[in-house]
Amino acid sequence: MITRVRALSTQWTVVMPLIAIVLLAFTWGRDLPGAVVAVVAVVLAVSVLAAVHHAEVVAHRVGEPFGSLVLAVAVTIIEVALIVTLMADGGAKSSTLARDTVFAAVMITCNGIVGVSLLAAALRHRVAIFQSEGTGGALATVATLATLCLVLPTFTTSKIGPEFSTSQLVFSAVAALVLYGLFVATQTVRHRDYFLPITKHGEVIDADDHADVPSTRTALFSLGLLALALVAVVGLTKGVSKTIEQGVAAAGMPQAVVGVIIALLVLLPETIAALRAARRDRVQTSLNLALGSSMASIGLTVPAVAIASYWLTGPLVLGLGATHMVLLALTMVVATLTIVPGRATPLQGGVHLVILAAYIELAVTP
């Protein structure tokens, strides 16, 4: 019996999601003392690593780009649930939470994940290689979704403030779902080869040779543990969100910083998975994760909060301010110049990371 327990304890990727779920059950909806928050933070961090492991198992079984899609959609669906839950609990002060979290996700994915992936791949392999056809289409979709859902509300006049009217909100939600669905169909069916990693000679890599393909049973087991780990990650993030809000307020920082911190925590699995792929010279997989997560964050969050707004009290502010619109425009221009050649040096990765640093600096001190 002791031997079996020891063997199970060494399989931390199996044990940690279960521990995290149990911890979530005991801490959900309660005010947590400092010591418990510290324990939750440790379990949260290890659960993120476990989620990345199981995501890679599933991805290796189903292949690209399905693997990236599984992780991006799974994380985003739970992120949407977290945003709606926090908005329901937060009252009037949560009116900008969806906007702040979605915009933070766009900046973190398009600059942070893209930047660190390009930098890691270029430093290790001299040049980061990817397919401009598929990546360019993904970036165009992200730019359109961000403009329709986050920029236009600032300029519309049917309703006072940076908000959509009811019909405009319905249109943006439907348009977001249509565009995201069209992209998924393009990525997984019609032009799947545009989203596969390639070699330095331009040859498509349709299989990963670094390990044996796991069995269907193993993949399904990992899929279940991935779901548990992600639920735990987002649930525990909500549990410490009050501590985060108190810390942000005590430091005298704006409420928008809460959205940035939540997005950073929720996007940790994609960030680690993208970095690992980049180090194996699978930059296309990293870009699929980054842009797919950005797209899913807008394309699923806006429809969800549009539906939730019918029973949530208070306004739903989606429009960005002038500073954030400038950063969004700069991100899209730089990303376009990065993607068009289909290859990148450490310089491009550094540029994207500097834009992310500028966003965080201006979020902390507007």
Short mmCIF file of C-alpha atoms in Angstrom, two decimals:
data_model
loop_
_atom_site.label_atom_id
_atom_site.label_comp_id
_atom_site.label_asym_id
_atom_site.label_seq_id
_atom_site.Cartn_x
_atom_site.Cartn_y
_atom_site.Cartn_z
CA MET A 1 0.00 0.00 0.00
CA ILE A 2 2.79 2.42 0.96
CA THR A 3 4.63 1.60 -2.26
CA ARG A 4 1.53 2.37 -4.32
CA VAL A 5 1.04 5.68 -2.52
CA ARG A 6 4.67 6.63 -3.15
CA ALA A 7 4.33 5.71 -6.83
CA LEU A 8 1.22 7.87 -7.10
CA SER A 9 2.89 10.79 -5.33
CA THR A 10 5.69 10.81 -7.88
CA GLN A 11 3.13 11.31 -10.65
CA TRP A 12 2.56 14.92 -9.66
CA THR A 13 0.80 15.77 -12.90
CA VAL A 14 -1.96 13.35 -11.87
CA VAL A 15 -2.04 14.23 -8.18
CA MET A 16 -1.94 18.05 -8.39
CA PRO A 17 -5.18 18.61 -10.34
CA LEU A 18 -6.99 16.46 -7.78
CA ILE A 19 -5.40 18.31 -4.84
CA ALA A 20 -6.24 21.63 -6.49
CA ILE A 21 -9.89 20.67 -6.96
CA VAL A 22 -10.16 19.60 -3.31
CA LEU A 23 -8.53 22.87 -2.20
CA LEU A 24 -10.92 24.79 -4.45
CA ALA A 25 -13.90 23.05 -2.83
CA PHE A 26 -12.72 24.06 0.66
CA THR A 27 -11.85 27.68 -0.22
CA TRP A 28 -14.63 28.61 -2.67
CA GLY A 29 -16.60 31.69 -1.58
CA ARG A 30 -14.62 32.22 1.63
CA ASP A 31 -12.39 35.01 2.89
CA LEU A 32 -8.91 33.53 2.97
CA PRO A 33 -6.22 34.43 5.52
CA GLY A 34 -2.71 35.18 4.34
CA ALA A 35 -1.31 31.72 5.04
CA VAL A 36 -4.06 30.03 3.02
CA VAL A 37 -3.55 32.47 0.15
CA ALA A 38 0.12 31.48 0.08
CA VAL A 39 -0.82 27.78 -0.09
CA VAL A 40 -3.35 28.50 -2.84
CA ALA A 41 -0.69 30.39 -4.82
CA VAL A 42 1.71 27.43 -4.66
CA VAL A 43 -0.97 24.93 -5.67
CA LEU A 44 -2.07 27.31 -8.42
CA ALA A 45 1.44 27.49 -9.88
CA VAL A 46 1.96 23.72 -9.84
CA SER A 47 -1.51 23.16 -11.31
CA VAL A 48 -0.56 25.41 -14.24
CA LEU A 49 2.45 23.19 -14.95
CA ALA A 50 0.25 20.09 -14.72
CA ALA A 51 -2.24 21.64 -17.15
CA VAL A 52 0.56 22.34 -19.63
CA HIS A 53 1.76 18.74 -19.39
CA HIS A 54 -1.68 17.27 -20.08
CA ALA A 55 -2.31 19.78 -22.86
CA GLU A 56 0.88 18.64 -24.56
CA VAL A 57 -0.18 14.99 -24.25
CA VAL A 58 -3.54 15.77 -25.88
CA ALA A 59 -1.87 17.93 -28.52
CA HIS A 60 0.59 15.18 -29.37
CA ARG A 61 -2.28 12.74 -29.83
CA VAL A 62 -4.55 14.92 -32.00
CA GLY A 63 -1.72 16.77 -33.79
CA GLU A 64 -1.49 20.38 -34.84
CA PRO A 65 -3.32 22.67 -35.07
CA PHE A 66 -5.97 20.79 -33.06
CA GLY A 67 -3.72 20.59 -30.00
CA SER A 68 -3.29 24.37 -29.80
CA LEU A 69 -7.01 24.81 -30.34
CA VAL A 70 -7.89 22.44 -27.48
CA LEU A 71 -5.78 24.36 -24.95
CA ALA A 72 -6.81 27.82 -26.19
CA VAL A 73 -10.54 27.09 -26.18
CA ALA A 74 -10.45 25.20 -22.88
CA VAL A 75 -8.66 28.01 -21.07
CA THR A 76 -10.82 30.70 -22.66
CA ILE A 77 -14.14 29.03 -21.82
CA ILE A 78 -13.15 28.84 -18.17
CA GLU A 79 -11.75 32.39 -18.33
CA VAL A 80 -15.14 33.58 -19.59
CA ALA A 81 -16.85 31.83 -16.69
CA LEU A 82 -14.44 33.56 -14.30
CA ILE A 83 -15.10 37.00 -15.81
CA VAL A 84 -18.88 36.59 -15.67
CA THR A 85 -18.67 35.32 -12.06
CA LEU A 86 -16.50 38.24 -10.97
CA MET A 87 -18.81 40.69 -12.74
CA ALA A 88 -21.82 39.20 -10.96
CA ASP A 89 -20.07 39.57 -7.59
CA GLY A 90 -18.39 42.91 -8.18
CA GLY A 91 -21.27 45.36 -8.66
CA ALA A 92 -20.72 48.67 -10.46
CA LYS A 93 -16.93 48.57 -10.14
CA SER A 94 -16.86 45.48 -12.38
CA SER A 95 -18.36 47.32 -15.38
CA THR A 96 -14.94 47.51 -17.05
CA LEU A 97 -13.67 44.09 -15.92
CA ALA A 98 -14.51 42.30 -19.18
CA ARG A 99 -12.86 45.04 -21.26
CA ASP A 100 -9.77 45.20 -19.07
CA THR A 101 -9.31 41.41 -18.96
CA VAL A 102 -9.93 40.88 -22.69
CA PHE A 103 -7.61 43.72 -23.68
CA ALA A 104 -4.98 42.43 -21.27
CA ALA A 105 -5.32 38.99 -22.90
CA VAL A 106 -4.82 40.53 -26.35
CA MET A 107 -1.71 42.43 -25.27
CA ILE A 108 -0.25 39.46 -23.36
CA THR A 109 -0.83 37.01 -26.22
CA CYS A 110 0.08 39.24 -29.17
CA ASN A 111 3.12 40.77 -27.47
CA GLY A 112 4.07 38.62 -24.48
CA ILE A 113 3.57 35.09 -25.81
CA VAL A 114 4.56 36.03 -29.37
CA GLY A 115 7.57 37.98 -28.14
CA VAL A 116 8.94 35.36 -25.75
CA SER A 117 8.35 32.59 -28.32
CA LEU A 118 10.16 34.41 -31.12
CA LEU A 119 12.98 35.41 -28.80
CA ALA A 120 13.45 31.89 -27.43
CA ALA A 121 13.34 30.26 -30.87
CA ALA A 122 15.61 32.83 -32.52
CA LEU A 123 18.21 32.70 -29.74
CA ARG A 124 18.31 28.91 -29.83
CA HIS A 125 17.95 28.32 -33.58
CA ARG A 126 19.23 31.68 -34.92
CA VAL A 127 16.03 32.41 -36.87
CA ALA A 128 12.40 31.68 -35.93
CA ILE A 129 10.53 30.13 -38.88
CA PHE A 130 6.75 30.05 -39.31
CA GLN A 131 4.06 30.23 -41.99
CA SER A 132 2.95 33.75 -42.86
CA GLU A 133 -0.22 32.60 -44.68
CA GLY A 134 -1.98 31.08 -41.70
CA THR A 135 -0.48 33.40 -39.10
CA GLY A 136 -1.40 36.45 -41.17
CA GLY A 137 -5.01 35.31 -41.41
CA ALA A 138 -5.11 34.75 -37.64
CA LEU A 139 -3.70 38.22 -36.97
CA ALA A 140 -6.22 39.81 -39.34
CA THR A 141 -9.03 38.09 -37.44
CA VAL A 142 -7.66 39.29 -34.08
CA ALA A 143 -7.35 42.87 -35.38
CA THR A 144 -10.92 42.84 -36.72
CA LEU A 145 -12.38 41.36 -33.53
CA ALA A 146 -10.47 43.82 -31.33
CA THR A 147 -11.62 46.79 -33.43
CA LEU A 148 -15.26 45.70 -33.59
CA CYS A 149 -15.55 44.83 -29.89
CA LEU A 150 -13.10 47.13 -28.10
CA VAL A 151 -12.49 50.21 -30.26
CA LEU A 152 -15.86 51.03 -31.87
CA PRO A 153 -17.76 51.36 -28.54
CA THR A 154 -15.63 54.44 -27.80
CA PHE A 155 -16.91 56.21 -30.92
CA THR A 156 -20.55 55.11 -31.18
CA THR A 157 -23.16 57.73 -30.24
CA SER A 158 -26.35 55.71 -29.70
CA LYS A 159 -25.51 55.38 -26.01
CA ILE A 160 -23.65 57.76 -23.73
CA GLY A 161 -20.18 56.60 -22.78
CA PRO A 162 -17.90 53.93 -24.26
CA GLU A 163 -20.76 51.44 -24.45
CA PHE A 164 -22.72 49.68 -27.17
CA SER A 165 -26.46 50.00 -27.55
CA THR A 166 -28.39 46.74 -27.32
CA SER A 167 -28.50 46.18 -31.09
CA GLN A 168 -24.82 47.07 -31.46
CA LEU A 169 -23.87 44.69 -28.67
CA VAL A 170 -25.87 41.89 -30.29
CA PHE A 171 -24.22 42.59 -33.65
CA SER A 172 -20.70 42.57 -32.18
CA ALA A 173 -21.41 39.32 -30.31
CA VAL A 174 -22.76 37.58 -33.43
CA ALA A 175 -19.93 38.93 -35.58
CA ALA A 176 -17.37 37.71 -33.04
CA LEU A 177 -18.84 34.21 -33.02
CA VAL A 178 -19.06 34.07 -36.83
CA LEU A 179 -15.47 35.22 -37.31
CA TYR A 180 -14.14 32.84 -34.69
CA GLY A 181 -16.09 29.93 -36.16
CA LEU A 182 -14.86 30.77 -39.65
CA PHE A 183 -11.28 30.88 -38.43
CA VAL A 184 -11.56 27.52 -36.64
CA ALA A 185 -12.99 25.94 -39.81
CA THR A 186 -10.13 27.39 -41.84
CA GLN A 187 -7.50 26.31 -39.32
CA THR A 188 -8.71 22.76 -38.80
CA VAL A 189 -10.37 21.75 -42.08
CA ARG A 190 -9.95 23.77 -45.24
CA HIS A 191 -6.40 25.10 -44.85
CA ARG A 192 -4.97 23.07 -41.98
CA ASP A 193 -1.56 22.90 -43.67
CA TYR A 194 -1.19 26.69 -43.29
CA PHE A 195 -1.04 26.27 -39.51
CA LEU A 196 1.47 23.44 -39.26
CA PRO A 197 5.09 24.08 -38.18
CA ILE A 198 7.71 24.09 -40.90
CA THR A 199 11.45 23.46 -41.17
CA LYS A 200 14.02 26.05 -42.18
CA HIS A 201 13.65 24.72 -45.74
CA GLY A 202 9.91 25.35 -45.77
CA GLU A 203 8.88 21.70 -45.39
CA VAL A 204 5.70 21.13 -43.39
CA ILE A 205 6.08 19.10 -40.20
CA ASP A 206 2.86 17.10 -39.90
CA ALA A 207 4.10 14.84 -37.11
CA ASP A 208 6.16 15.31 -33.99
CA ASP A 209 9.06 12.88 -33.70
CA HIS A 210 10.18 13.75 -30.18
CA ALA A 211 8.06 11.04 -28.52
CA ASP A 212 5.76 8.14 -29.26
CA VAL A 213 2.15 9.10 -29.92
CA PRO A 214 0.09 8.41 -26.77
CA SER A 215 -2.82 6.00 -26.94
CA THR A 216 -6.41 7.20 -27.14
CA ARG A 217 -6.98 6.07 -23.55
CA THR A 218 -3.98 8.06 -22.32
CA ALA A 219 -5.06 11.12 -24.27
CA LEU A 220 -8.60 10.97 -22.87
CA PHE A 221 -7.21 10.56 -19.36
CA SER A 222 -5.01 13.63 -19.88
CA LEU A 223 -7.96 15.54 -21.35
CA GLY A 224 -9.96 14.90 -18.19
CA LEU A 225 -7.07 15.96 -15.96
CA LEU A 226 -6.52 19.02 -18.17
CA ALA A 227 -10.13 20.05 -17.59
CA LEU A 228 -9.74 19.52 -13.84
CA ALA A 229 -6.50 21.49 -13.74
CA LEU A 230 -7.95 24.41 -15.70
CA VAL A 231 -11.08 24.55 -13.55
CA ALA A 232 -8.84 24.56 -10.50
CA VAL A 233 -6.54 27.24 -11.91
CA VAL A 234 -9.36 29.62 -12.72
CA GLY A 235 -11.33 28.80 -9.58
CA LEU A 236 -8.32 29.35 -7.33
CA THR A 237 -7.56 32.57 -9.22
CA LYS A 238 -11.05 33.77 -8.30
CA GLY A 239 -10.37 32.73 -4.72
CA VAL A 240 -7.33 34.98 -4.50
CA SER A 241 -8.89 37.75 -6.61
CA LYS A 242 -10.12 39.59 -3.50
CA THR A 243 -6.57 39.55 -2.13
CA ILE A 244 -5.36 40.81 -5.51
CA GLU A 245 -7.93 43.62 -5.46
CA GLN A 246 -6.96 44.60 -1.92
CA GLY A 247 -3.27 44.57 -2.82
CA VAL A 248 -3.87 46.69 -5.92
CA ALA A 249 -5.97 49.18 -3.93
CA ALA A 250 -3.38 49.31 -1.11
CA ALA A 251 -0.65 50.04 -3.63
CA GLY A 252 -2.72 52.89 -5.06
CA MET A 253 -2.89 51.33 -8.52
CA PRO A 254 -5.90 51.57 -10.87
CA GLN A 255 -8.63 48.91 -10.87
CA ALA A 256 -7.58 47.93 -14.43
CA VAL A 257 -4.46 46.29 -12.96
CA VAL A 258 -6.73 43.57 -11.52
CA GLY A 259 -7.71 42.57 -15.07
CA VAL A 260 -4.04 42.45 -16.07
CA ILE A 261 -3.11 40.18 -13.16
CA ILE A 262 -6.06 37.86 -13.79
CA ALA A 263 -5.17 37.60 -17.49
CA LEU A 264 -1.53 36.86 -16.62
CA LEU A 265 -2.56 34.03 -14.28
CA VAL A 266 -5.13 32.52 -16.63
CA LEU A 267 -2.78 32.65 -19.64
CA LEU A 268 0.12 30.97 -17.85
CA PRO A 269 -0.64 27.51 -19.36
CA GLU A 270 -0.57 28.86 -22.92
CA THR A 271 2.58 30.88 -22.21
CA ILE A 272 4.53 27.89 -20.91
CA ALA A 273 3.25 25.60 -23.67
CA ALA A 274 4.17 28.17 -26.34
CA LEU A 275 7.65 28.63 -24.88
CA ARG A 276 8.27 24.89 -24.87
CA ALA A 277 7.13 24.61 -28.49
CA ALA A 278 9.39 27.50 -29.52
CA ARG A 279 12.41 25.89 -27.89
CA ARG A 280 11.72 22.77 -29.99
CA ASP A 281 11.67 24.98 -33.11
CA ARG A 282 7.89 24.67 -33.48
CA VAL A 283 7.27 28.41 -33.67
CA GLN A 284 4.08 27.97 -35.67
CA THR A 285 2.60 26.03 -32.76
CA SER A 286 3.53 28.91 -30.43
CA LEU A 287 1.87 31.45 -32.72
CA ASN A 288 -1.21 29.24 -33.04
CA LEU A 289 -1.48 29.26 -29.25
CA ALA A 290 -0.91 33.00 -28.93
CA LEU A 291 -3.23 34.27 -31.65
CA GLY A 292 -5.77 31.50 -31.08
CA SER A 293 -6.02 32.44 -27.40
CA SER A 294 -6.36 36.12 -28.26
CA MET A 295 -9.08 35.36 -30.78
CA ALA A 296 -10.95 33.03 -28.45
CA SER A 297 -10.72 35.53 -25.61
CA ILE A 298 -12.57 38.17 -27.65
CA GLY A 299 -14.76 35.84 -29.69
CA LEU A 300 -16.11 33.97 -26.67
CA THR A 301 -16.00 36.61 -23.93
CA VAL A 302 -17.97 39.33 -25.74
CA PRO A 303 -20.92 37.04 -26.62
CA ALA A 304 -20.90 35.67 -23.06
CA VAL A 305 -20.97 39.08 -21.37
CA ALA A 306 -23.53 40.27 -23.93
CA ILE A 307 -25.86 37.48 -22.75
CA ALA A 308 -24.95 38.01 -19.09
CA SER A 309 -25.62 41.75 -19.34
CA TYR A 310 -29.36 41.03 -19.42
CA TRP A 311 -29.32 40.02 -15.76
CA LEU A 312 -26.18 41.79 -14.51
CA THR A 313 -26.72 45.19 -12.94
CA GLY A 314 -24.71 48.21 -13.98
CA PRO A 315 -23.22 49.29 -17.32
CA LEU A 316 -21.07 47.16 -19.60
CA VAL A 317 -18.11 49.30 -20.67
CA LEU A 318 -16.23 47.80 -23.62
CA GLY A 319 -14.63 50.85 -25.29
CA LEU A 320 -10.90 51.43 -24.84
CA GLY A 321 -9.35 54.72 -23.86
CA ALA A 322 -7.00 56.69 -26.12
CA THR A 323 -3.78 55.26 -24.64
CA HIS A 324 -4.90 51.66 -25.03
CA MET A 325 -6.09 52.27 -28.60
CA VAL A 326 -2.63 53.59 -29.46
CA LEU A 327 -1.02 50.49 -27.95
CA LEU A 328 -3.46 48.23 -29.82
CA ALA A 329 -2.71 49.98 -33.12
CA LEU A 330 1.05 49.76 -32.47
CA THR A 331 0.70 46.06 -31.64
CA MET A 332 -1.16 45.29 -34.87
CA VAL A 333 1.28 47.25 -37.04
CA VAL A 334 4.35 45.67 -35.46
CA ALA A 335 2.78 42.19 -35.55
CA THR A 336 2.02 42.60 -39.24
CA LEU A 337 5.63 43.56 -39.98
CA THR A 338 6.79 40.60 -37.89
CA ILE A 339 4.57 38.05 -39.62
CA VAL A 340 4.81 39.06 -43.28
CA PRO A 341 8.37 37.73 -43.85
CA GLY A 342 7.61 34.34 -42.24
CA ARG A 343 10.81 34.48 -40.19
CA ALA A 344 12.01 36.51 -37.23
CA THR A 345 15.20 37.36 -35.36
CA PRO A 346 15.60 38.16 -31.65
CA LEU A 347 14.94 41.81 -32.54
CA GLN A 348 11.28 41.18 -33.37
CA GLY A 349 10.78 39.24 -30.16
CA GLY A 350 12.36 42.06 -28.17
CA VAL A 351 10.16 44.68 -29.82
CA HIS A 352 6.98 42.81 -28.87
CA LEU A 353 8.16 42.38 -25.28
CA VAL A 354 8.91 46.11 -25.00
CA ILE A 355 5.36 46.90 -26.14
CA LEU A 356 4.03 44.56 -23.45
CA ALA A 357 6.25 46.24 -20.87
CA ALA A 358 4.92 49.64 -21.97
CA TYR A 359 1.35 48.38 -21.58
CA ILE A 360 1.99 47.10 -18.06
CA GLU A 361 3.78 50.33 -17.09
CA LEU A 362 0.89 52.45 -18.36
CA ALA A 363 -1.64 50.17 -16.66
CA VAL A 364 0.11 50.68 -13.33
CA THR A 365 0.75 54.41 -13.82
CA PRO A 366 -1.73 55.72 -16.41
#
